[in-house]
Tab-separated table of C-alpha atoms and ligand atoms in Angstrom:
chain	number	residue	atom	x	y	z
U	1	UNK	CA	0.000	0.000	0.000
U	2	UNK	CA	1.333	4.088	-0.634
U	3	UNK	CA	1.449	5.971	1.735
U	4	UNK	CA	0.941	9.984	1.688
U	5	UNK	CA	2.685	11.920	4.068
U	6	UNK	CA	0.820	15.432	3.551
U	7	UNK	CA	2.778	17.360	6.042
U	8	UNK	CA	1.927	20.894	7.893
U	9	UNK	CA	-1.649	21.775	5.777
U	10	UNK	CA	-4.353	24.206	7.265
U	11	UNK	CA	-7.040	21.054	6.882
U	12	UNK	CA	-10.252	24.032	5.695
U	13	UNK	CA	-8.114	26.883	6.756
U	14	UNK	CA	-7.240	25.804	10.751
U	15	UNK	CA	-3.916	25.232	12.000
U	16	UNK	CA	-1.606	22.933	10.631
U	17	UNK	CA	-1.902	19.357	10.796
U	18	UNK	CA	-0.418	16.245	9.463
U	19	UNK	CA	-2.864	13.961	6.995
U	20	UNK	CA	-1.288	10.532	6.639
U	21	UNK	CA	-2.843	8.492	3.477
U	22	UNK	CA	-2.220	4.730	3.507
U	23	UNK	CA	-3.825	3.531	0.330
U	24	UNK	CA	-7.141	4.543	-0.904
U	25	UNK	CA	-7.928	5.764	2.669
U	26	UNK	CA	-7.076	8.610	5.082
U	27	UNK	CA	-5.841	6.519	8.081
U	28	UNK	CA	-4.369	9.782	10.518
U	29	UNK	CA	-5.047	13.653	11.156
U	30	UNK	CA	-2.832	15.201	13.708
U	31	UNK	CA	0.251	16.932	15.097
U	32	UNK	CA	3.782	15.281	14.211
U	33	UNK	CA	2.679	11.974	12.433
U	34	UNK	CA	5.434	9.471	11.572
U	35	UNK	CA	6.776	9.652	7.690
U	36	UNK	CA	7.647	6.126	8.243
U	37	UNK	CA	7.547	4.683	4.859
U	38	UNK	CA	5.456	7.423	3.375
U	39	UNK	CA	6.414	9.601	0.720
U	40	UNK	CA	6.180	13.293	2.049
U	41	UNK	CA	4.135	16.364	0.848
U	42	UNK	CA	5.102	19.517	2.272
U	43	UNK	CA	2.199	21.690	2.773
U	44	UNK	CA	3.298	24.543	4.500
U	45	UNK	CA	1.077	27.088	4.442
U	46	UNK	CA	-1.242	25.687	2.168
U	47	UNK	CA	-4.896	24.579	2.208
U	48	UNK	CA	-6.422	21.012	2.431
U	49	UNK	CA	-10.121	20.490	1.217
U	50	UNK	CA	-11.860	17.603	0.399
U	51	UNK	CA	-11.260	16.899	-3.415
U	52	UNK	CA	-14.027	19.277	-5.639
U	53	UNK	CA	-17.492	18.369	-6.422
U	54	UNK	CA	-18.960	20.145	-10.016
U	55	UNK	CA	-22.895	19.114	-10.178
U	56	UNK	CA	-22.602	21.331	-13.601
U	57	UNK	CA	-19.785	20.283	-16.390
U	58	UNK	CA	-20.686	20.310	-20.025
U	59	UNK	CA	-18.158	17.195	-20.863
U	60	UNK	CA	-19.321	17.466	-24.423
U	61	UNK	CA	-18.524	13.497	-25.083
U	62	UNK	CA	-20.020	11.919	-27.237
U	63	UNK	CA	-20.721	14.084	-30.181
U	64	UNK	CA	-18.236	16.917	-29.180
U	65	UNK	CA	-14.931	16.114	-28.882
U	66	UNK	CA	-13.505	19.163	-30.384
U	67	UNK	CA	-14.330	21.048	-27.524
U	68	UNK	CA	-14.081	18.278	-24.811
U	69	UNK	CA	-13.421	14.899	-23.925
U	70	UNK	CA	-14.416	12.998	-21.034
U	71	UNK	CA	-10.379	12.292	-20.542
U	72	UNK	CA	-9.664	16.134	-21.057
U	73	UNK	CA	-12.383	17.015	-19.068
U	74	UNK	CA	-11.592	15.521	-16.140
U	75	UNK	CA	-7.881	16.337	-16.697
U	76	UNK	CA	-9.308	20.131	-16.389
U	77	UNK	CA	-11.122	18.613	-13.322
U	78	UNK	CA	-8.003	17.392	-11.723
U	79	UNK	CA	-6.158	20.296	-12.143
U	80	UNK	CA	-9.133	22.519	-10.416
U	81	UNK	CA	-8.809	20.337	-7.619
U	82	UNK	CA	-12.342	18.515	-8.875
U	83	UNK	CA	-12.566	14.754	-7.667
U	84	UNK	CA	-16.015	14.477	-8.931
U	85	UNK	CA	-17.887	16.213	-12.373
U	86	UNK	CA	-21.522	15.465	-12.837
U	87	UNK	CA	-21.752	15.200	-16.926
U	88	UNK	CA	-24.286	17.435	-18.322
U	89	UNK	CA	-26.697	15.355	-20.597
U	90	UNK	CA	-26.794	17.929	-23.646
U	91	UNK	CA	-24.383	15.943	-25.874
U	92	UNK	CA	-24.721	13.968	-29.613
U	93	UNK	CA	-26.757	11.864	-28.988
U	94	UNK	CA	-28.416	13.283	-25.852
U	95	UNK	CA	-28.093	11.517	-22.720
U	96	UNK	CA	-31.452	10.297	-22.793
U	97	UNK	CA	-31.281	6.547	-22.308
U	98	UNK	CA	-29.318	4.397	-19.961
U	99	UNK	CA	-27.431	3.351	-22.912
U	100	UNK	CA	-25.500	6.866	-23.084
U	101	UNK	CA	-25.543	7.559	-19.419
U	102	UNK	CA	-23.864	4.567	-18.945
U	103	UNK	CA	-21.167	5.098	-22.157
U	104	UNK	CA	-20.165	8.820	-20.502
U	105	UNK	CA	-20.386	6.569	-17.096
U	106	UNK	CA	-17.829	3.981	-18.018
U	107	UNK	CA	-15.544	6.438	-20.366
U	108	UNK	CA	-15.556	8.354	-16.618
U	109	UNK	CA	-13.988	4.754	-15.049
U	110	UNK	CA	-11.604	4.957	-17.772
U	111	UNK	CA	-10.281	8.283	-17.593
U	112	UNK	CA	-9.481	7.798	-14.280
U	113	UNK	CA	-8.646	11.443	-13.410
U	114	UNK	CA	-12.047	12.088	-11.305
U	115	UNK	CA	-15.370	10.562	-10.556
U	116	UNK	CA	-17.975	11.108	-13.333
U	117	UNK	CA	-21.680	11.062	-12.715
U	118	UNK	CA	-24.149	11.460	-15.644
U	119	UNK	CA	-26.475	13.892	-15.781
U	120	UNK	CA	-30.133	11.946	-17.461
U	121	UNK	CA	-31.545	14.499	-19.503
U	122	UNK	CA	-35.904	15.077	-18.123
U	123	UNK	CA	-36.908	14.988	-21.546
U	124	UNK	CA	-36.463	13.106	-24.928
U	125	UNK	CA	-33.693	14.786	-26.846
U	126	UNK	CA	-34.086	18.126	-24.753
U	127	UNK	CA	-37.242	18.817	-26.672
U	128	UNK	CA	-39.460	19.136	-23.918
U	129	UNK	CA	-42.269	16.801	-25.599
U	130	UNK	CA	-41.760	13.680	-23.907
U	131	UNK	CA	-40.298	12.432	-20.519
U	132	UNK	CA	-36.853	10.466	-20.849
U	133	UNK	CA	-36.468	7.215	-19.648
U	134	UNK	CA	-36.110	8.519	-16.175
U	135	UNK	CA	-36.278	4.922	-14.218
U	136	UNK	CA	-34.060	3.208	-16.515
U	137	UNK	CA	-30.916	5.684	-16.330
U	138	UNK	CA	-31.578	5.202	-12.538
U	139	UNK	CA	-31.461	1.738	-12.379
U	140	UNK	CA	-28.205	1.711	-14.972
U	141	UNK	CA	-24.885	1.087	-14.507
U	142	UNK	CA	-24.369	4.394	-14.266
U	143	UNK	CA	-26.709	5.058	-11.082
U	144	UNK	CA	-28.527	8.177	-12.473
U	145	UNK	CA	-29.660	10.845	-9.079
U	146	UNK	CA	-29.795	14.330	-11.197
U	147	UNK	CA	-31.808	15.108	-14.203
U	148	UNK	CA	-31.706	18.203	-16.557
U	149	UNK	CA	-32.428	19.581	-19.748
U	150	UNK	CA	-29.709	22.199	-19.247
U	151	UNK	CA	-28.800	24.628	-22.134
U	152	UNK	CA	-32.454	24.264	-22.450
U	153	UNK	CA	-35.394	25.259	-19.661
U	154	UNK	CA	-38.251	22.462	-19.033
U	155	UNK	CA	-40.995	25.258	-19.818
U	156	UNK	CA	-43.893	23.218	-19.874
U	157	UNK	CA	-45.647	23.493	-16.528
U	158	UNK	CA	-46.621	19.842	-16.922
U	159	UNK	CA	-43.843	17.771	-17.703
U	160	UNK	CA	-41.948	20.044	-14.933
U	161	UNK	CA	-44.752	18.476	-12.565
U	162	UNK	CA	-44.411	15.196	-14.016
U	163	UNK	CA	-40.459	14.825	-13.653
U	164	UNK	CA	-40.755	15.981	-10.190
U	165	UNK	CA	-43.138	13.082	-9.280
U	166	UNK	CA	-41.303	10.647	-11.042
U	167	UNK	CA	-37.529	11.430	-9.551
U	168	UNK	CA	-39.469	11.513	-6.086
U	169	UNK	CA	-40.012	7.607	-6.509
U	170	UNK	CA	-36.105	7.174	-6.118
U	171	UNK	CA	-35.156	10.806	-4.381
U	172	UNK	CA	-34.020	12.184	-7.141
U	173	UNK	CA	-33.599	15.441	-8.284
U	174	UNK	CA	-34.638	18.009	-11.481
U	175	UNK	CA	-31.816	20.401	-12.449
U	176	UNK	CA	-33.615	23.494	-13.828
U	177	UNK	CA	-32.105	26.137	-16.701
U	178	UNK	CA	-34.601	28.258	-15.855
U	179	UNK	CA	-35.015	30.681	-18.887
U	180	UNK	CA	-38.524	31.182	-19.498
U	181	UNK	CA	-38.056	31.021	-23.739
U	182	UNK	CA	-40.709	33.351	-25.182
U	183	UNK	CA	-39.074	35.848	-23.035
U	184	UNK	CA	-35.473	35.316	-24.338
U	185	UNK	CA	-36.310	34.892	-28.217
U	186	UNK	CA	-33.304	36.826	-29.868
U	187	UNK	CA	-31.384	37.305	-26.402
U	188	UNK	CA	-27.975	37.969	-26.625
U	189	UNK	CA	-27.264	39.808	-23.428
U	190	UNK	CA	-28.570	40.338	-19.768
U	191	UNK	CA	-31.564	43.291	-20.787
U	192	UNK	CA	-30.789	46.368	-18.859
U	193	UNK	CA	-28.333	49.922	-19.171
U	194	UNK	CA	-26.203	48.411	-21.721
U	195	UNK	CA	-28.169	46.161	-23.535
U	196	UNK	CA	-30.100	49.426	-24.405
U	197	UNK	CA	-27.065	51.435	-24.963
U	198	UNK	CA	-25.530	48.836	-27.537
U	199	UNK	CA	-28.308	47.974	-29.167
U	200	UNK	CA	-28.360	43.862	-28.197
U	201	UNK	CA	-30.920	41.815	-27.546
U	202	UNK	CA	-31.886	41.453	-24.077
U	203	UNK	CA	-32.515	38.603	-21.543
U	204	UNK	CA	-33.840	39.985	-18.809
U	205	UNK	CA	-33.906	38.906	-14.856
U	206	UNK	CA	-37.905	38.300	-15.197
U	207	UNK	CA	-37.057	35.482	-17.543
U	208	UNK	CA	-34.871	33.334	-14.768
U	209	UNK	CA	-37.175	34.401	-11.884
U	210	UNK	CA	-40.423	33.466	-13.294
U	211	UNK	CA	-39.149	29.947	-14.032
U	212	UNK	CA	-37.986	29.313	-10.532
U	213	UNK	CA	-40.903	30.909	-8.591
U	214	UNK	CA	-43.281	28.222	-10.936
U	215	UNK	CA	-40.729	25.931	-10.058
U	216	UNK	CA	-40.287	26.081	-6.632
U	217	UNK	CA	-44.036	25.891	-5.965
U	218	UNK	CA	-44.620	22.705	-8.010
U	219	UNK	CA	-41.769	21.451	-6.023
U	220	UNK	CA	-43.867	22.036	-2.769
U	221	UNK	CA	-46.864	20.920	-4.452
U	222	UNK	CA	-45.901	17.407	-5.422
U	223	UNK	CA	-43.265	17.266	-2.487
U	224	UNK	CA	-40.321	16.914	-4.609
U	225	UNK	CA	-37.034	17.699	-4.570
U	226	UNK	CA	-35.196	20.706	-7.442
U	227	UNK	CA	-32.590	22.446	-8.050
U	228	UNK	CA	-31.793	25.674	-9.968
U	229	UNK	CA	-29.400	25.981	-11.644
U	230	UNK	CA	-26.750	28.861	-12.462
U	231	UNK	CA	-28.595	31.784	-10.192
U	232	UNK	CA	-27.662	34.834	-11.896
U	233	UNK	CA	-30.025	37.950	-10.366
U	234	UNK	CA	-30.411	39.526	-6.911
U	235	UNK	CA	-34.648	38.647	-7.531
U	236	UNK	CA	-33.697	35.015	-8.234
U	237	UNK	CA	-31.968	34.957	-4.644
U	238	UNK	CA	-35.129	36.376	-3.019
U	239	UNK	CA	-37.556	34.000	-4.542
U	240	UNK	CA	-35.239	31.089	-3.209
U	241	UNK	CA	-34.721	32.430	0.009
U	242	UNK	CA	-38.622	32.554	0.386
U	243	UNK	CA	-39.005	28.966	-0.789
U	244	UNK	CA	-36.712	28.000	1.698
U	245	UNK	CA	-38.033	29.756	4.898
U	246	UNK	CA	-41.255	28.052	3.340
U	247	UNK	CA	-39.328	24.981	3.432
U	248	UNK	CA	-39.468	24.271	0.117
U	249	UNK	CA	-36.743	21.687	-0.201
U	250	UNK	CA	-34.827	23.443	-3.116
U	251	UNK	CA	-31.736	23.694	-3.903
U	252	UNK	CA	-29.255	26.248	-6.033
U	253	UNK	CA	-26.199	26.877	-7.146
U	254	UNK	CA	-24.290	30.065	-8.408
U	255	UNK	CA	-21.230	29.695	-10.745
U	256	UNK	CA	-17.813	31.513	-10.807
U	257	UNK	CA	-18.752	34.123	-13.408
U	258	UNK	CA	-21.349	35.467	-11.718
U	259	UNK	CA	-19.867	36.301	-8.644
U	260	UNK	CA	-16.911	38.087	-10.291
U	261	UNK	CA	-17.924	39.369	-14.033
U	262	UNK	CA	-20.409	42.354	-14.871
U	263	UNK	CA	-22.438	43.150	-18.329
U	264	UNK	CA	-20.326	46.321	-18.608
U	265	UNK	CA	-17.704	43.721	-20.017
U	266	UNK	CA	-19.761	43.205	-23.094
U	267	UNK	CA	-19.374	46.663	-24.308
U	268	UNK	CA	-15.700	45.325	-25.636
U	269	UNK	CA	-18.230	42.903	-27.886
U	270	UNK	CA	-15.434	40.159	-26.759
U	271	UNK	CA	-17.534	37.431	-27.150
U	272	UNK	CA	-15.736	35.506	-24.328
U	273	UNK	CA	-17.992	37.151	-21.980
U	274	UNK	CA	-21.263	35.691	-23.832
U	275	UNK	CA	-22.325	32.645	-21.554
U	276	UNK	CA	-26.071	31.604	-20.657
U	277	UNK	CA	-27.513	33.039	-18.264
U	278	UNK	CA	-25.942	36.305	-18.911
U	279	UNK	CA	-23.731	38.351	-17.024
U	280	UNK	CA	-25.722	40.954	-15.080
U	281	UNK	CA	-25.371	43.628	-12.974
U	282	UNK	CA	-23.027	44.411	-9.893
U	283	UNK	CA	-25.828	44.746	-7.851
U	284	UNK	CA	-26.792	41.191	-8.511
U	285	UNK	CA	-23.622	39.878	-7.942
U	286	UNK	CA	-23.266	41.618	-4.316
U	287	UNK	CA	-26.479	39.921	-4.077
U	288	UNK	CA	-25.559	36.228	-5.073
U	289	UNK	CA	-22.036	36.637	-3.115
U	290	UNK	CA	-24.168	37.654	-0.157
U	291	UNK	CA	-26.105	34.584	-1.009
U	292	UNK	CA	-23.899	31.855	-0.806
U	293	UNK	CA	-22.294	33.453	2.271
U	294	UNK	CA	-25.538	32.907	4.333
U	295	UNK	CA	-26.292	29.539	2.451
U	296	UNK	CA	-29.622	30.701	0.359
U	297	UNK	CA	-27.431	29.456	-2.683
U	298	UNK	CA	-26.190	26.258	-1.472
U	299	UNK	CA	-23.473	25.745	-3.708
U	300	UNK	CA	-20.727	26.779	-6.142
U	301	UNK	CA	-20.866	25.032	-10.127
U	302	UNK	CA	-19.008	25.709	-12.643
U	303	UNK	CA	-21.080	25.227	-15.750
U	304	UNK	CA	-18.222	24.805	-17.316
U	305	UNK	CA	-18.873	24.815	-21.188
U	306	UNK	CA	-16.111	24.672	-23.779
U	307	UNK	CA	-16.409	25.719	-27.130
U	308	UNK	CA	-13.488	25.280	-29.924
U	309	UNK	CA	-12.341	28.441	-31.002
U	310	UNK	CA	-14.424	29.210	-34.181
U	311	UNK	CA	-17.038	29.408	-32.066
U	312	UNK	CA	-15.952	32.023	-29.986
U	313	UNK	CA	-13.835	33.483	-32.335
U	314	UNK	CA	-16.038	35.407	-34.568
U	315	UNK	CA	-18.809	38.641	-34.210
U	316	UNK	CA	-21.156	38.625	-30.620
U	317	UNK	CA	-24.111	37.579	-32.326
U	318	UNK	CA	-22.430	34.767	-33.849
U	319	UNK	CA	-20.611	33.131	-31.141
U	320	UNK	CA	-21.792	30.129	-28.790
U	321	UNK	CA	-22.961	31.007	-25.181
U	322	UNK	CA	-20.802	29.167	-22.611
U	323	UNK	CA	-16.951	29.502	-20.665
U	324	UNK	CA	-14.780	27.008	-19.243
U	325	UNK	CA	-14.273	27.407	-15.493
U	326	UNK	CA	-12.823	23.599	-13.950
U	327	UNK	CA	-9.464	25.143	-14.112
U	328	UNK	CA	-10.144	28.492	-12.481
U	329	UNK	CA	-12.976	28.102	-10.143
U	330	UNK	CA	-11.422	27.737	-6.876
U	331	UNK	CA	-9.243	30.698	-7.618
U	332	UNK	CA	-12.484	32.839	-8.244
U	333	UNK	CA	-13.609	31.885	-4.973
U	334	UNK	CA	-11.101	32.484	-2.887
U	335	UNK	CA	-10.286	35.950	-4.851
U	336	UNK	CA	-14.473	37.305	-4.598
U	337	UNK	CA	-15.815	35.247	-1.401
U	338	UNK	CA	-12.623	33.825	0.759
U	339	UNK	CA	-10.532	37.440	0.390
U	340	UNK	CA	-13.364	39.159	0.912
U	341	UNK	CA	-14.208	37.771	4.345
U	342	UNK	CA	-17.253	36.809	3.095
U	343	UNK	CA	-16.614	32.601	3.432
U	344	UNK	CA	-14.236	30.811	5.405
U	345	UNK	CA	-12.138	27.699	3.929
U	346	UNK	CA	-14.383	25.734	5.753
U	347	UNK	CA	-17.379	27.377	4.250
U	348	UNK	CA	-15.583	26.467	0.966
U	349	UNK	CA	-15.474	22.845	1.370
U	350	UNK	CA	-19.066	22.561	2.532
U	351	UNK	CA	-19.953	24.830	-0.525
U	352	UNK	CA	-17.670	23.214	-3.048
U	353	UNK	CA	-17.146	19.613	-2.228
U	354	UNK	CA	-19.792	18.719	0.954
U	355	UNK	CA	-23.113	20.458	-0.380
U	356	UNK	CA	-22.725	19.245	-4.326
U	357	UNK	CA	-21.768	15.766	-3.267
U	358	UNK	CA	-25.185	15.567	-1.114
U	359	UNK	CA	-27.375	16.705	-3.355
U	360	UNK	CA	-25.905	14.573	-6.040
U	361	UNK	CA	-25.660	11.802	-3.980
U	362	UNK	CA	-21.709	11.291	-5.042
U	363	UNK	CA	-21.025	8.198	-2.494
U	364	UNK	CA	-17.602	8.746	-1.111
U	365	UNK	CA	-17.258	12.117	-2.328
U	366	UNK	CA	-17.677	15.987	0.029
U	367	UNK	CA	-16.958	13.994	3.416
U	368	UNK	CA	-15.250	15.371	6.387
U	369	UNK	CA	-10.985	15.354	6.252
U	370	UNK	CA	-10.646	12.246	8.786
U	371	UNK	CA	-9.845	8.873	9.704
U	372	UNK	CA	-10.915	6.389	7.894
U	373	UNK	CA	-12.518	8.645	5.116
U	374	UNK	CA	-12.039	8.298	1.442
U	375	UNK	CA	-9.004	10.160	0.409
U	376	UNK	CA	-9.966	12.710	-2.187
U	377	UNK	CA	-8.205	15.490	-1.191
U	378	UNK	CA	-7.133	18.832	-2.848
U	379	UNK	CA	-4.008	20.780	-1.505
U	380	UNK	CA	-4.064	24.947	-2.428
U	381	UNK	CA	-1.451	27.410	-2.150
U	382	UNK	CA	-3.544	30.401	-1.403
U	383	UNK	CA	-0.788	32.882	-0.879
U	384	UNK	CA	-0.049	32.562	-4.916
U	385	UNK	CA	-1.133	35.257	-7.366
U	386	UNK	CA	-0.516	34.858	-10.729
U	387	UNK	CA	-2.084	35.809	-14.587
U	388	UNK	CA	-4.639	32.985	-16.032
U	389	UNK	CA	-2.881	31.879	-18.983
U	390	UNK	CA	-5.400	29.105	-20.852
U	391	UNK	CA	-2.148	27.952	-22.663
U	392	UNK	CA	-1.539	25.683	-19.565
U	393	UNK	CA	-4.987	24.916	-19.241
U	394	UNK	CA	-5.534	20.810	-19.897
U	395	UNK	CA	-9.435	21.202	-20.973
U	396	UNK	CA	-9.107	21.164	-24.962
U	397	UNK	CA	-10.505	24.270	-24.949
U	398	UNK	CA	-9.277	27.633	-24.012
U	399	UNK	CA	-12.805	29.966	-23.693
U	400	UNK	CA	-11.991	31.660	-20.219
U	401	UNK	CA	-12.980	35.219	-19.715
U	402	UNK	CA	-10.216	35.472	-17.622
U	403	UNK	CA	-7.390	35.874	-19.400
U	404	UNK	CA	-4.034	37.975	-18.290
U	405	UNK	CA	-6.089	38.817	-15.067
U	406	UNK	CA	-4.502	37.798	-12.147
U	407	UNK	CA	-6.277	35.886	-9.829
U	408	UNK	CA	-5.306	34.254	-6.478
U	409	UNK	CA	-4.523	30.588	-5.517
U	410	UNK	CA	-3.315	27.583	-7.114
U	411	UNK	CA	-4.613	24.119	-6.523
U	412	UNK	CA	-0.968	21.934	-6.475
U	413	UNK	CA	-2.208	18.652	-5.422
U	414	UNK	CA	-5.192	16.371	-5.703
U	415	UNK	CA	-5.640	12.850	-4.726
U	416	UNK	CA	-8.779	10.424	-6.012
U	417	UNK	CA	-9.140	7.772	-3.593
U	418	UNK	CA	-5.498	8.290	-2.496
U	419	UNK	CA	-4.045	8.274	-6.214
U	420	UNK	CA	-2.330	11.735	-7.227
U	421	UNK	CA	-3.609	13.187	-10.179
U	422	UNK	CA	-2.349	15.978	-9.538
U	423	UNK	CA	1.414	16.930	-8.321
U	424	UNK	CA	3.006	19.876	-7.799
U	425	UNK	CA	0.700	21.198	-10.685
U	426	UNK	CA	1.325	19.266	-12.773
U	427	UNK	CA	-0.941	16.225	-13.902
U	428	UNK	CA	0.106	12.355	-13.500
O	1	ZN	ZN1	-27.619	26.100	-18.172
């Protein structure tokens, strides 16, 4: 068996401790352990979560692989400090059946650099006309928990209702886009100040909120279980926070972008900045930070969505919605929410690796930094600042709106059931 000396680490942020691996298993926290036939990490100074948990990546496998592969997709996983991706199911073919769920499942077991959990899509081919094969991806190979039509909104009323009271059967859950269509026809931009100014086609807050409010109250009705997805206005955040003192049981997540990136970055027309739902305005992003700080947004996702470069590089209208975020993520984080004082490194792991596994149900995955717990682990050096340069970057695609910006923090090390797939930055 290995064994993983990981030597002086602030285990979420507290005071430095030893965490001795001995296989696939954490077998010691504490002061001074022995290095007895262990290789050593030294941690000084650095972080120690429990390895990542994304309930939103767009893998892109099959149909794709241009922009992704499951193998470079979870290489972009591992070097975000990810241990687990749920696969989104809007792929070619759709993830409709068990047969796909459980091709993405077992090209996860291959890859080998994190845990990958299809996504079932709710309806047949994401055309909102029939309701996919819910039971059967459930009872697959592939052990189906979260459904979603994401990149497109369930909008009919009814088979919103009707996926809620079939995932109920198994405790399942419905992963909403919630983008009310008839509102968004010709959208190319959150609708507001600058949408008017330059002339774009807006997609305005009404569009998300109207979605969840229907949403959250045929969740109550049938007494299911959803999720929202991507939470992108201060309104969206209130309607939540109702549902929950109403005790709702709902669910949301925010993603990177929004908590750092404003629409006054599309007036450069860089159509990096063009991602689904839009970017909006700083007040809603003071409002969504201020969110997940007091737990109304439960947790962080990346929606990470890479596109080759033809279909970024060319005019705003023209270009696909969507920006990678595996590799950057953490650092986003720690640079709007940890630096800020607004969440603690404790607060990350429950928001980052605890919360997604749960409502995912990712067995193994988001569980405490002790004895006798799987060893997925992810070591960060939060004291480093450097410039995002997507050269490095092992997703296959480089569409980050971040760019030459520095940004704090750099995951070094990560560990998937006590195998590093990650060392010193560098993948294994
Ligand atoms: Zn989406």
């Amino acid at each position: 068996m290995t064994k993983i000396l990981i030597r002086g680490a602030r285990v979420l942020g507290g005071e430095p401790q030893d965490v001795l691996i001995d296989g696939e298993t954490i077998e010691a926290v504490g002061a001074a352990l022995s290095a007895e036939g262990a290789t050593v990490v030294e941690a000084d100074g650095k972080v120690l979560l429990p390895g990542l948990v994304d309930l939103h990546t767009h893998l892109r496998e099959p149909g794709r692989e241009d922009s992704e592969t499951v193998l470079t997709g979870t290489r972009a996983a591992a070097s975000g400090g990810y241990t687990t991706v749920f696969a989104m199911a809007n792929t070619f073919p759709v993830a409709d059946t068990a047969g796909v769920v459980e091709q993405v499942w077992r090209l996860g077991k291959e890859s080998g650099y994190c845990d990958v959990q299809p996504i079932g899509a709710v309806t047949v081919g994401l055309e909102g006309k029939k309701l996919a094969e819910l039971g059967a991806m459930h009872e697959s190979a592939a052990g189906v928990t979260v459904f979603s039509d994401d990149g497109k909104c369930v909008d009919d009323a009814v088979m919103m209702r009707r996926a809620l009271e079939y995932v109920k059967a198994f405790g399942g859950v419905v992963a909403q886009h919630a983008q009310e269509p008839r509102l968004t026809e010709g959208a190319q931009m959150n609708e507001g100040v600058v949408s008017a100014e330059l002339g774009l086609g807006g997609w305005p807050a009404v569009a998300e909120e109207s979605i969840i409010a229907r949403d959250v109250l045929l969740a109550e009705h049938v007494g299911s279980r959803v999720h929202i997805c991507h939470l992108s206005t201060a309104g969206s955040v209130e309607i939540v926070r109702w549902a929950k003192s109403r005790g709702i049981d709902v669910t949301a997540e925010v993603t990177p972008h929004h908590l750092l990136l404003t629409d006054e970055l599309v007036r450069s027309y860089n159509p990096v900045y063009k991602v689904n739902p839009p970017l909006r305005t700083e007040a809603d992003v003071l409002a969504l930070r201020e969110a997940l700080a007091d737990g109304t947004i439960d947790i962080v996702a990346t929606d990470h969505a890479p596109h080759p470069h033809e279909d970024k590089d060319c005019e705003w209208a023209a270009a696909a919605m969507g920006m990678v975020g595996l590799e950057t993520a953490l650092s986003v984080v720690q640079h709007t929410m940890v630096d800020t004082g607004l969440l603690t490194w404790a607060g990350v792991a429950d928001r980052m690796s605890a919360k997604p596994a749960e409502i995912g149900q990712a067995k193994g995955q988001g569980r405490p930094v002790a004895p006798g717990e799987p060893a997925n682990l992810t070591l960060v050096d939060p004291a480093y600042r450097g410039e995002v340069d997507p050269a490095g970057f092992a997703s296959r695609s480089r569409n980050t709106p971040y760019e030459g910006r520095e940004l704090p923090g750099r995951v070094t090390h990560t560990w998937l059931r006590g195998r590093a797939t990650l060392v010193d930055g560098k993948l294994q």
